[in-house]
XYZ file of C-alpha atoms in Angstrom:
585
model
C 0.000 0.000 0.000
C 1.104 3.584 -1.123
C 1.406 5.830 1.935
C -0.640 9.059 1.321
C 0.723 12.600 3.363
C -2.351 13.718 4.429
C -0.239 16.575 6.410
C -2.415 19.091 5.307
C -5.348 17.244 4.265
C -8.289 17.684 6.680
C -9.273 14.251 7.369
C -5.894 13.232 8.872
C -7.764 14.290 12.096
C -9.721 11.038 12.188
C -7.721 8.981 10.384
C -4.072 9.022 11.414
C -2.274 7.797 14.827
C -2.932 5.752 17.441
C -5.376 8.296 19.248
C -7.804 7.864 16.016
C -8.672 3.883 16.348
C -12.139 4.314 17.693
C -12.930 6.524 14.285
C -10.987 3.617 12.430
C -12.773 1.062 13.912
C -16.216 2.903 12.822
C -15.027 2.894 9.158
C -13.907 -0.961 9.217
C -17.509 -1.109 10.282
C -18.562 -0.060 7.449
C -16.477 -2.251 4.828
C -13.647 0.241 4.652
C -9.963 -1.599 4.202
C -6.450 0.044 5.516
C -6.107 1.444 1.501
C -9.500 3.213 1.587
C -9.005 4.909 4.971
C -5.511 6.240 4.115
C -6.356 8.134 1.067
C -8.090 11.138 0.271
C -11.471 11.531 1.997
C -14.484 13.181 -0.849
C -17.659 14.207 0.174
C -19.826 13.122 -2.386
C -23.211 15.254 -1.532
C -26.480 15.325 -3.053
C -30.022 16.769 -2.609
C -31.511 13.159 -3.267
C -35.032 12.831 -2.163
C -38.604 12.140 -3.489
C -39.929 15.686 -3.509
C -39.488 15.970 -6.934
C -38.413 14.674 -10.717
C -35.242 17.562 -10.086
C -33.302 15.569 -7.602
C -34.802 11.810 -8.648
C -31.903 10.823 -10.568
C -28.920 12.384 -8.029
C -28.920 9.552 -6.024
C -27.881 7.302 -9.055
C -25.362 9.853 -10.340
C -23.670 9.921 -7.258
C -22.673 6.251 -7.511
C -20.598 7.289 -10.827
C -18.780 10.321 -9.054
C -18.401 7.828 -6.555
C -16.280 5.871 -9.335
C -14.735 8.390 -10.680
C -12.847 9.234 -7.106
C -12.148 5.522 -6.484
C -10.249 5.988 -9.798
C -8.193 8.419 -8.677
C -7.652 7.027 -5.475
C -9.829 9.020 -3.026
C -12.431 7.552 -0.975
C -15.580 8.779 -1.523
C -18.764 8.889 1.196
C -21.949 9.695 0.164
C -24.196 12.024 2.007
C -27.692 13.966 1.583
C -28.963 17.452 2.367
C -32.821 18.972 1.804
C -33.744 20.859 -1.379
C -37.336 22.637 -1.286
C -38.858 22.178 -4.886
C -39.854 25.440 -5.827
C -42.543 23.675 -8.526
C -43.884 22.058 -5.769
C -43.492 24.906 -3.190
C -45.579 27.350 -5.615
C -48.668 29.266 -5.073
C -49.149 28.000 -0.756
C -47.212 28.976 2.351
C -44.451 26.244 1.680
C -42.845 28.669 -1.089
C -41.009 30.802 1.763
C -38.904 27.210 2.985
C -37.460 28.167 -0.623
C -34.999 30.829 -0.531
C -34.095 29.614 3.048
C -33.336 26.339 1.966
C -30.709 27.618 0.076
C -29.047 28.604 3.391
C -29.917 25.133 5.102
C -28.568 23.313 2.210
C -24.816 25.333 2.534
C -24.953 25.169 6.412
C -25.843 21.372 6.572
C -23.216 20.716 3.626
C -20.172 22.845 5.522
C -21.553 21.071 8.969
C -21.126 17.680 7.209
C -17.665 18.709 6.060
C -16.421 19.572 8.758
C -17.733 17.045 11.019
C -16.284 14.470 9.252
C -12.928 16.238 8.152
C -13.690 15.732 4.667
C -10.990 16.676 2.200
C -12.908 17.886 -0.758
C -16.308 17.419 -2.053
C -18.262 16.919 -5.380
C -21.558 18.357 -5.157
C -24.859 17.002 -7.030
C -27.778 19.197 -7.597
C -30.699 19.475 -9.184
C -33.886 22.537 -8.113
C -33.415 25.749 -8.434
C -31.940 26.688 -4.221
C -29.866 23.858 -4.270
C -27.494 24.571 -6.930
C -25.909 27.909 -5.353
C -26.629 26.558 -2.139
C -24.070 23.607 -2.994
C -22.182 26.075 -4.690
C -21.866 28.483 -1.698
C -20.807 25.674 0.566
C -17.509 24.918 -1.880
C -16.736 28.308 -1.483
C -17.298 28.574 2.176
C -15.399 25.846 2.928
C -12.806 26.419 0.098
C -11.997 22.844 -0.380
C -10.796 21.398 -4.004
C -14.671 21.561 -5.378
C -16.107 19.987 -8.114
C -20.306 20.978 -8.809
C -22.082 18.882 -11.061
C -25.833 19.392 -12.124
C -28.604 16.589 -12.087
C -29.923 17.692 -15.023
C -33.047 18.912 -17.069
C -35.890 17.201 -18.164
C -37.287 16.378 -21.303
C -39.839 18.573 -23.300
C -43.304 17.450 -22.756
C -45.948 16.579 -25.841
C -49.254 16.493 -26.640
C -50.460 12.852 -27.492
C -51.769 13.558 -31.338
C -55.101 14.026 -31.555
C -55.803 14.586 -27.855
C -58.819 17.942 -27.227
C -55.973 20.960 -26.305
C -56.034 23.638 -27.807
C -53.891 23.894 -30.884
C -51.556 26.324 -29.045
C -50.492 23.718 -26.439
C -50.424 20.941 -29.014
C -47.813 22.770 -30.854
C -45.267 23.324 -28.222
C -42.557 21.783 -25.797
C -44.049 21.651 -22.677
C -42.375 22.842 -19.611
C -44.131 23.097 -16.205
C -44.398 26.848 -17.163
C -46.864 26.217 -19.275
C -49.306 24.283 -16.651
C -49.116 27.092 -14.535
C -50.297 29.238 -17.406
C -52.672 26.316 -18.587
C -54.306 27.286 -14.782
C -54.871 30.601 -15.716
C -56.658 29.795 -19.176
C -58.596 27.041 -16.949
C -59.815 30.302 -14.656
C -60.502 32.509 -17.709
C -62.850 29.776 -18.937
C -60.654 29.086 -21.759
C -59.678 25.980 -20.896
C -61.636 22.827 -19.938
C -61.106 20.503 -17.147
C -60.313 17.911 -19.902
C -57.442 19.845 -21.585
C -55.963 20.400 -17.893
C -55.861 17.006 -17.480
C -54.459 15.682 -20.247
C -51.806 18.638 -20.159
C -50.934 18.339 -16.532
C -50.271 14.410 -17.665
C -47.553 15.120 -20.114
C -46.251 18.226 -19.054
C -43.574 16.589 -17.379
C -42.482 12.965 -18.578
C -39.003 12.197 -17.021
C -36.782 12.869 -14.290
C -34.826 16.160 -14.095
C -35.209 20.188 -13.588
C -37.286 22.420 -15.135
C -36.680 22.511 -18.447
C -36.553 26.147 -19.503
C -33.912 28.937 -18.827
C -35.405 29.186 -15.416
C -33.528 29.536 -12.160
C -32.194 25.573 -12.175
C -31.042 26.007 -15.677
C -29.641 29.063 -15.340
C -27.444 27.952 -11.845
C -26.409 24.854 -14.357
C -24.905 27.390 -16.732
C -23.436 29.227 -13.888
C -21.714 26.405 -12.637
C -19.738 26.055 -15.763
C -19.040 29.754 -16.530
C -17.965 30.183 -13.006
C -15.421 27.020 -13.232
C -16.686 24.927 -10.478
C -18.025 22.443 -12.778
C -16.597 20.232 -15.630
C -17.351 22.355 -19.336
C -20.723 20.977 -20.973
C -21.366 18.985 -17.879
C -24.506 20.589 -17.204
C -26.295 19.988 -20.536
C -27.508 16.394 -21.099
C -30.737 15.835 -19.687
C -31.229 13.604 -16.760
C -32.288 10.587 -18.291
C -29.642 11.033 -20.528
C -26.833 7.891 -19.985
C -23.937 10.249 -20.972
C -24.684 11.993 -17.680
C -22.522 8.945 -15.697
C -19.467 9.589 -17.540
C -19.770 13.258 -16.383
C -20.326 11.676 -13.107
C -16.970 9.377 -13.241
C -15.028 12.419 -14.662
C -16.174 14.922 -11.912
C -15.004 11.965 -9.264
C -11.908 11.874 -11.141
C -11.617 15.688 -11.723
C -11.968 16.459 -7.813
C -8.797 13.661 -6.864
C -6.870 16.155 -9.252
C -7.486 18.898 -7.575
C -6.506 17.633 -4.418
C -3.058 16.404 -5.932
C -2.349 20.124 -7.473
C -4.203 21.455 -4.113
C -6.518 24.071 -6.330
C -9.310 25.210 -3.980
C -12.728 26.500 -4.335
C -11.587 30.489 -3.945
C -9.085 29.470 -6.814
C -11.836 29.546 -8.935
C -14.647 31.673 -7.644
C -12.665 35.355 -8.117
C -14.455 38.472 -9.074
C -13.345 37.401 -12.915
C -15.178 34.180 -12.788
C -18.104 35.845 -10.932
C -18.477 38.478 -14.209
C -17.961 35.261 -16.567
C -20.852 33.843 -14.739
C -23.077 37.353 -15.164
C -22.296 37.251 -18.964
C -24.091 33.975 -18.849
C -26.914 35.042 -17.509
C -27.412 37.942 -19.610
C -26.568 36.031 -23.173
C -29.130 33.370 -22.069
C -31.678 35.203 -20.508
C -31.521 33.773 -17.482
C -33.319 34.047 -14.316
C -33.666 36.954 -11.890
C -32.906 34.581 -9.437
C -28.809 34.923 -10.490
C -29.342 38.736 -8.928
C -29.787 36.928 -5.613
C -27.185 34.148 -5.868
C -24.017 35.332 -7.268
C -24.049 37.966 -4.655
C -24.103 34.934 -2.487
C -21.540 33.221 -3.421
C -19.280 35.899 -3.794
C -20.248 36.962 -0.478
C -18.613 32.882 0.617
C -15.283 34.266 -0.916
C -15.070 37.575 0.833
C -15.491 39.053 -2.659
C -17.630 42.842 -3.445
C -20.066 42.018 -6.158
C -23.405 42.851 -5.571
C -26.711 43.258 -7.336
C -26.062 46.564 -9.130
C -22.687 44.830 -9.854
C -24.610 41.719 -11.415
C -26.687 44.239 -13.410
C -23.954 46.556 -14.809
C -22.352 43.136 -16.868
C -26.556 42.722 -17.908
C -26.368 45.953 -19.351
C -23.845 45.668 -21.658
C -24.047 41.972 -22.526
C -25.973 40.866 -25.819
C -28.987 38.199 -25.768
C -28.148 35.556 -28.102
C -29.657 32.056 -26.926
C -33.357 31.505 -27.733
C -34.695 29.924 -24.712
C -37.652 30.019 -22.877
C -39.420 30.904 -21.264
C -38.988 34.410 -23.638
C -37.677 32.153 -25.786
C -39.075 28.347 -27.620
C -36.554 26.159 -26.769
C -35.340 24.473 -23.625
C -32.149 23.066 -22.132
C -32.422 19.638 -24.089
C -32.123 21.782 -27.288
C -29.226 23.871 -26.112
C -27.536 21.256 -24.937
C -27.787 19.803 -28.372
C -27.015 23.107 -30.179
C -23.311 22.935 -28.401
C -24.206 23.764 -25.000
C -22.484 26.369 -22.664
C -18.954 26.142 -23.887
C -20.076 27.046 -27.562
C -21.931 30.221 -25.399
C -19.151 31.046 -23.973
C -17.014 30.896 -26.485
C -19.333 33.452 -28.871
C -18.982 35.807 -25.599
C -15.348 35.181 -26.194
C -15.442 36.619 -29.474
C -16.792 39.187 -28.485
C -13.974 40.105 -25.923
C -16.878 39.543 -23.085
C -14.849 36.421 -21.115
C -11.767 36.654 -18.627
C -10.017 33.568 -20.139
C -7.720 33.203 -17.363
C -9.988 32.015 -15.101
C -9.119 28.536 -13.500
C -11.564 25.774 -13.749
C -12.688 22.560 -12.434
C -10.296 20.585 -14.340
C -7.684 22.293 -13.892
C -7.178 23.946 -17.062
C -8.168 27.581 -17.630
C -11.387 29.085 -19.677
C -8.905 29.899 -22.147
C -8.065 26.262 -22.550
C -10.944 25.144 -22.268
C -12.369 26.771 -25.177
C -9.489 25.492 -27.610
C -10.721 22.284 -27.070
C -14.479 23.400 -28.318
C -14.934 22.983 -31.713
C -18.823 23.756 -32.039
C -20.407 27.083 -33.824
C -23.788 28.569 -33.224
C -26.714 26.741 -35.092
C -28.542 30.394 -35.234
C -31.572 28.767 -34.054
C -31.003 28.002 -30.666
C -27.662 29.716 -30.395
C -27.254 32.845 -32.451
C -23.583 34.269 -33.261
C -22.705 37.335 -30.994
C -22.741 39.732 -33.754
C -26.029 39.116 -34.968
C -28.232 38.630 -31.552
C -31.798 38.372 -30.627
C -31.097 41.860 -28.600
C -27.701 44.142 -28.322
C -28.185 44.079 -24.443
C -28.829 41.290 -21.608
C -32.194 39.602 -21.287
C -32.221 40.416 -17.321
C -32.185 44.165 -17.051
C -30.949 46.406 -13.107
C -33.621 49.249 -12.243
C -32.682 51.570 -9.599
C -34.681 54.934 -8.491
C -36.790 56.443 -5.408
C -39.215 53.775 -5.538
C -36.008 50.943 -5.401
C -32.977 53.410 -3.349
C -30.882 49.871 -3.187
C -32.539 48.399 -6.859
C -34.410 45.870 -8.676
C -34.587 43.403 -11.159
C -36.694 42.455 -14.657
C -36.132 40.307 -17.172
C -36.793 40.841 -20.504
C -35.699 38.652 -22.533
C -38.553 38.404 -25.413
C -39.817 41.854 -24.638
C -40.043 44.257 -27.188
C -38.563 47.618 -26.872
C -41.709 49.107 -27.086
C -43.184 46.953 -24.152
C -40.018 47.459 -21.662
C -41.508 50.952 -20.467
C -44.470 50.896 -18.522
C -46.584 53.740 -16.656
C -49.595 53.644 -14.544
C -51.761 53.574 -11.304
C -50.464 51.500 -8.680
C -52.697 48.659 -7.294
C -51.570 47.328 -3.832
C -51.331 43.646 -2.287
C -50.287 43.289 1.420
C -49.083 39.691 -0.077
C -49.234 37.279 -2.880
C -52.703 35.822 -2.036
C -54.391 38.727 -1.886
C -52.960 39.617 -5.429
C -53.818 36.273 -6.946
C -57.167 35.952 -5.635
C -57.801 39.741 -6.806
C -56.281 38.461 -10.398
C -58.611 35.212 -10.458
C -61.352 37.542 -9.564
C -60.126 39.984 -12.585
C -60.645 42.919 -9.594
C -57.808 45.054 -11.503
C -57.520 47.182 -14.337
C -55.988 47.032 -17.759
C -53.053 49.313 -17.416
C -52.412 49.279 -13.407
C -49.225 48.077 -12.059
C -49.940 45.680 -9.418
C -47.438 46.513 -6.078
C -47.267 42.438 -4.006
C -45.280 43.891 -0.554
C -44.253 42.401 2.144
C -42.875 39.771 0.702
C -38.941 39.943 1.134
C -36.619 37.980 3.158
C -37.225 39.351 6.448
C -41.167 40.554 6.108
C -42.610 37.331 4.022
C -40.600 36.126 5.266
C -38.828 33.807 2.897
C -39.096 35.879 -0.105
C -41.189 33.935 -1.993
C -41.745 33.732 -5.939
C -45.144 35.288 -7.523
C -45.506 32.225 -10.204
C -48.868 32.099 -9.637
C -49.851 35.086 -10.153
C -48.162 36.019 -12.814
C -48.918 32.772 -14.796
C -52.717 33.808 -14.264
C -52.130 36.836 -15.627
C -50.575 35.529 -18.854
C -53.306 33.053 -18.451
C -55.968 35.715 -18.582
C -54.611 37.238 -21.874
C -53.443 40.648 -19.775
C -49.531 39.619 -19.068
C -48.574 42.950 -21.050
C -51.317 44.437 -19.915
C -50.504 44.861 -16.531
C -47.063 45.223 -14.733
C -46.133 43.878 -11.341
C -43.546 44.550 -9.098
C -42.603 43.477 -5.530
C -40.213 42.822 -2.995
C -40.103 39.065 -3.698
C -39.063 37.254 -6.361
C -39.994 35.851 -9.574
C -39.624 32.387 -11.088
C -37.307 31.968 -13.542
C -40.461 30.584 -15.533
C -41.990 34.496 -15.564
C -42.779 36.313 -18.362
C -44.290 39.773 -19.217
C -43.442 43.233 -17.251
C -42.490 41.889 -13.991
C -39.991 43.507 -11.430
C -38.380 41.587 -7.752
C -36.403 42.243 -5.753
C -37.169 45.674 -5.079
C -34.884 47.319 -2.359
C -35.134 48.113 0.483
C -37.569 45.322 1.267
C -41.049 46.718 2.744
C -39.974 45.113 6.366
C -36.809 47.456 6.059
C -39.415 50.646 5.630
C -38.303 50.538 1.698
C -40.689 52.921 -0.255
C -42.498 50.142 -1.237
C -44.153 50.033 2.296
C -45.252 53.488 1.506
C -47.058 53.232 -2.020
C -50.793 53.911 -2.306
C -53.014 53.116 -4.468
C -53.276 55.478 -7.533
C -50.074 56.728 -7.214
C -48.180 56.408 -10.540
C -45.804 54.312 -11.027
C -43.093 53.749 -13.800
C -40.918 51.501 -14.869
C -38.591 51.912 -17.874
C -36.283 48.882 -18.525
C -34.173 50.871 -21.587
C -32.919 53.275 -19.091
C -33.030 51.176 -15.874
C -35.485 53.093 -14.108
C -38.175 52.501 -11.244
C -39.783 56.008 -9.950
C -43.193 56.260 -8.359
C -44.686 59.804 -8.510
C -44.021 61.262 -4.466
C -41.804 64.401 -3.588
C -39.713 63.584 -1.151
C -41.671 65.571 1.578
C -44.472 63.475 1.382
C -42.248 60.081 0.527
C -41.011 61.340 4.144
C -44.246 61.902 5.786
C -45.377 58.440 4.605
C -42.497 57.156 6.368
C -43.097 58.983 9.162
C -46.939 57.725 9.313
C -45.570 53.920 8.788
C -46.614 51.276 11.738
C -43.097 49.267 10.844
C -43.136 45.764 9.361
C -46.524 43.696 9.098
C -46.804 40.812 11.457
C -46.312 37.348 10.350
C -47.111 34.044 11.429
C -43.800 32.740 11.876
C -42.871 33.544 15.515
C -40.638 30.489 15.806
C -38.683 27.645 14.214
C -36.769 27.844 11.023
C -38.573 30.396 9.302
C -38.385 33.087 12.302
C -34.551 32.367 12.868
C -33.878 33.078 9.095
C -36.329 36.160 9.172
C -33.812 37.267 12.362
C -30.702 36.846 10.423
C -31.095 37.719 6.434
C -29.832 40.600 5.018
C -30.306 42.812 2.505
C -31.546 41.323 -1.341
C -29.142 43.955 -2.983
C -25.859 41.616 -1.165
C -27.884 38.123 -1.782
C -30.029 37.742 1.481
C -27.094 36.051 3.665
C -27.330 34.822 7.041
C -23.895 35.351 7.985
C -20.932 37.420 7.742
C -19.270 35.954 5.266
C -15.226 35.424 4.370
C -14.114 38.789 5.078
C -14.711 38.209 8.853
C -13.921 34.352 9.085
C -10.401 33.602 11.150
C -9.875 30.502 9.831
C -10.470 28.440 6.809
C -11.263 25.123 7.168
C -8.995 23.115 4.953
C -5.773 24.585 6.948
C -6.839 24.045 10.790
């Protein structure tokens, strides 16, 4: 047997010297031999469960990664964390456990680490929360890192001849379009039949959303950003091409113990802007405005929303997927996936290069070994794009002091300025039982408060309502903003994140309704129609954030702790004031 030094490799603490034969003895419990307990130590973690089709295939991936570090002489030991499925979470009080999952999922991760002196980790993930929440773990713990994606799912489709309307017959279905289907259903447009059959096929294998929504759009991140292996994230979940990625990201993380390149390595500011520009050129989710800030927060680094927004501004749209878009990840992935992306954004001088990655090799090498052009369907070539700027656009003004985020991807010009009355929600089910009622007006913007962080809390996503709306035929219509977020699955004039939060006494706590409101996505603007004086005597007049439910448990602690959207909603302090890091104690 070779000898490994595991001097400086964390899980010498419970597996070298004589003090350390109880832990031995544990791991000969579990079929470990002398060879497996002297070499490298990988957490292999996944968000397994049975919530949803997103994380129903990590638990079989994970058994390839597991291979892959065996090959490279680690030893690798499984373990599980939560995920919240935002498609399942949607529309009901469970949808503000999302967004704090995301924190659950990097604490439990970095407890699991470190409890176990693990020496690196590959993480699997597969809804939307988990992905940066595995991502901000790496970073927090700034072990050698590898992030691999569980994949999307296939397109759904309409058995021929079935009664749906020929609009829904046509397409690739994505959940997206059974949330819309709900709205027609409300409008009277659609029959209980059609919902039936459409909620049916909808979804027809394992795997994430299938759209450019937030888990797609994390999956892209993951590349651009380095952490995982280039074009990893792009076969579909069924797909069987998926365990070789597996084996290789097993094999990819023993590497980067050997050359000791670390999590921080690769997260810089550089990668953090790579991983903007993919947003933008794919017109991604909002959702990215929340957790890049995140993770850069993990590495001690200064990029924040209006940070994420400045690369949106001056980054073309170029990939045609939906959900402002027709195709889905499948079709990307088969267009040439991210590195073909990236490498257009290349041309274009838009990509630091130098970045390190998950293998080891740079962006700059990476993309010398890519040999794939834009198909100009699904992928268009930089020069000629669907728009000159990003299709996730930064507003900023009295009505959002710290900012806010739209994406517009598929918008016109024209429809990407919007003015008119306000109509206010104190939450998201008074605003979708107002919209099922159709107790609004054609040209209103519709305000949903108290719905951040700290006041929903748990910031939760306005799906439903906004799906009714497009249901209803009055998505551009209307315009809706709010202090919580959207789904990556959103379309039409819709605006999150709006800072401060109405819990923080933001102006949004202070609108009225009737007061005009305007929101103009060319020049990045969000204004609402009060002088300062009376903005000030509003303030003055407020009774301070509305009381909610949660007086305890989870949901209170995270509503005690989160900070501001604008810097990611963190629960911590983050790298600049940790005094250790946990690969050198």
């Amino acid at each position: 047997m070779t000898k490994v030094d595991k001097s400086n490799l964390p899980s010498r603490h419970v597996t070298e010297g004589p003090a350390r034969a109880p832990h031995r003895s544990y791991f000969y419990a579990m079929g470990l031999d002398e060879e497996a307990i002297a070499q490298p130590w990988v957490g292999v973690a996944t968000c397994w469960n049975e919530a949803a089709p997103c994380n129903i295939a990590l638990n079989r991936q994970a058994q390839s990664v597991k291979l892959g570090v065996k090959k490279g002489l680690g030893t690798p030991r499984e373990f599980t964390t939560i995920t919240v499925t935002d498609g399942i979470a949607m529309g009901h009080e469970g949808m503000r456990s999302s967004l704090a999952s995301r924190e659950a999922i990097a604490d439990t991760v970095e407890l699991t680490m470190r409890g176990h002196c693990y020496d690196a980790i590959v993480g699997l993930a597969g809804c939307d929360k988990s992905l940066p929440g595995m991502m901000m773990a790496m970073v927090r713990l700034n072990t050698p890192s590898v992030f691999m994606y569980g994949g999307s799912i296939l397109p759904g489709k309409v058995p021929t001849g079935a009664d749906v309307p020929a609009d829904f017959a046509s397409r690739d279905l994505t959940v997206q379009d059974m949330f819309e289907a709900v709205g027609r259903h409300q409008a009277g447009d659609l029959s209980d039949g059609a919902l039936e059959i459409l909620e049916r096929v909808a979804c027809p294998s394992a795997g994430a959303c299938g759209g450019q929504f937030t888990a797609n759009t994390m999956a892209c991140v993951s590349e651009a950003i380095g952490l995982a292996l280039f074009n990893s994230s792009g076969a579909p979940a069924p797909y069987e091409s998926r365990d070789q990625y597996g084996v290789a990201s097993g094999e990819a993380v023993m590497n980067l113990i050997a050359k000791n390149i670390r999590a921080r390595d690769i997260v810089t500011r550089k990668s953090l802007e790579n991983a903007a520009r993919i947003v933008a050129c794919t017109g991604g989710s909002t959702n990215a405005g929340l957790h890049l800030p995140a993770i850069a927060h993990e590495a001690g680094i200064d990029f924040d929303l209006s940070d994420v927004c400045e690369i949106f501004k001056d980054t073309p749209y170029f990939v045609d997927l939906k959900p402002g878009g027709q195709y889905v990840a499948k079709d990307l992935y088969e267009a040439g996936g991210v590195p073909v992306v990236m490498k257009e954004l290349h041309k274009a001088g838009l990509i630091h290069d130098e970045c390190i990655t998950a293998s080891g090799r740079t962006v700059g090498e990476e993309m010398d070994r890519i040999k794939g052009q834009p198909d100009d369907k699904v992928i268009y070539h930089i020069d000629s794009p669907l728009t000159k700027t990003g299709g996730v656009v930064g507003l900023k003004g009295n009505l959002a002091p710290e900012g806010a985020i739209v994406k517009v991807a598929g918008m016109a010009t024209q429809e990407q300025y919007f003015q008119g009355p306000a109509r206010v929600f104190e939450c998201e089910e008074d605003a979708f039982a107002a919209v099922k009622a159709r107790e609004y007006e054609e040209g209103e913007v519709i305000v949903i408060r108290n719905e951040g962080p700290a006041g929903g809390p748990g910031m939760r996503e306005m799906l439903a309502t906004t799906a009714a709306l497009s249901g209803q035929g009055m998505g551009k219509k209307v315009a809706l903003i709010t202090d919580g977020r959207f789904s990556g699955a959103t379309r039409g004039f819709c605006v999150g994140h709006v800072g401060p939060e109405a819990a923080h006494g933001g102006p949004i706590a202070m609108i009225k309704n009737g007061d005009i409101i305007t929101l103009d996505a060319v020049n990045g603007t969000i204004s609402v129609d009060i002088d300062d004086e009376d903005m000030a005597a509003r303030k003055d007049a407020w009774t301070g954030m509305k009381p909610t439910i949660y007086a305890s448990g989870a949901l209170w602690k995270y509503a005690q702790l989160v900070g501001s959207t604008r810097l990611g909603a963190v629960t911590h302090p983050g790298a600049k004031e940790e005094r250790h890091v946990y690969m050198d104690l």
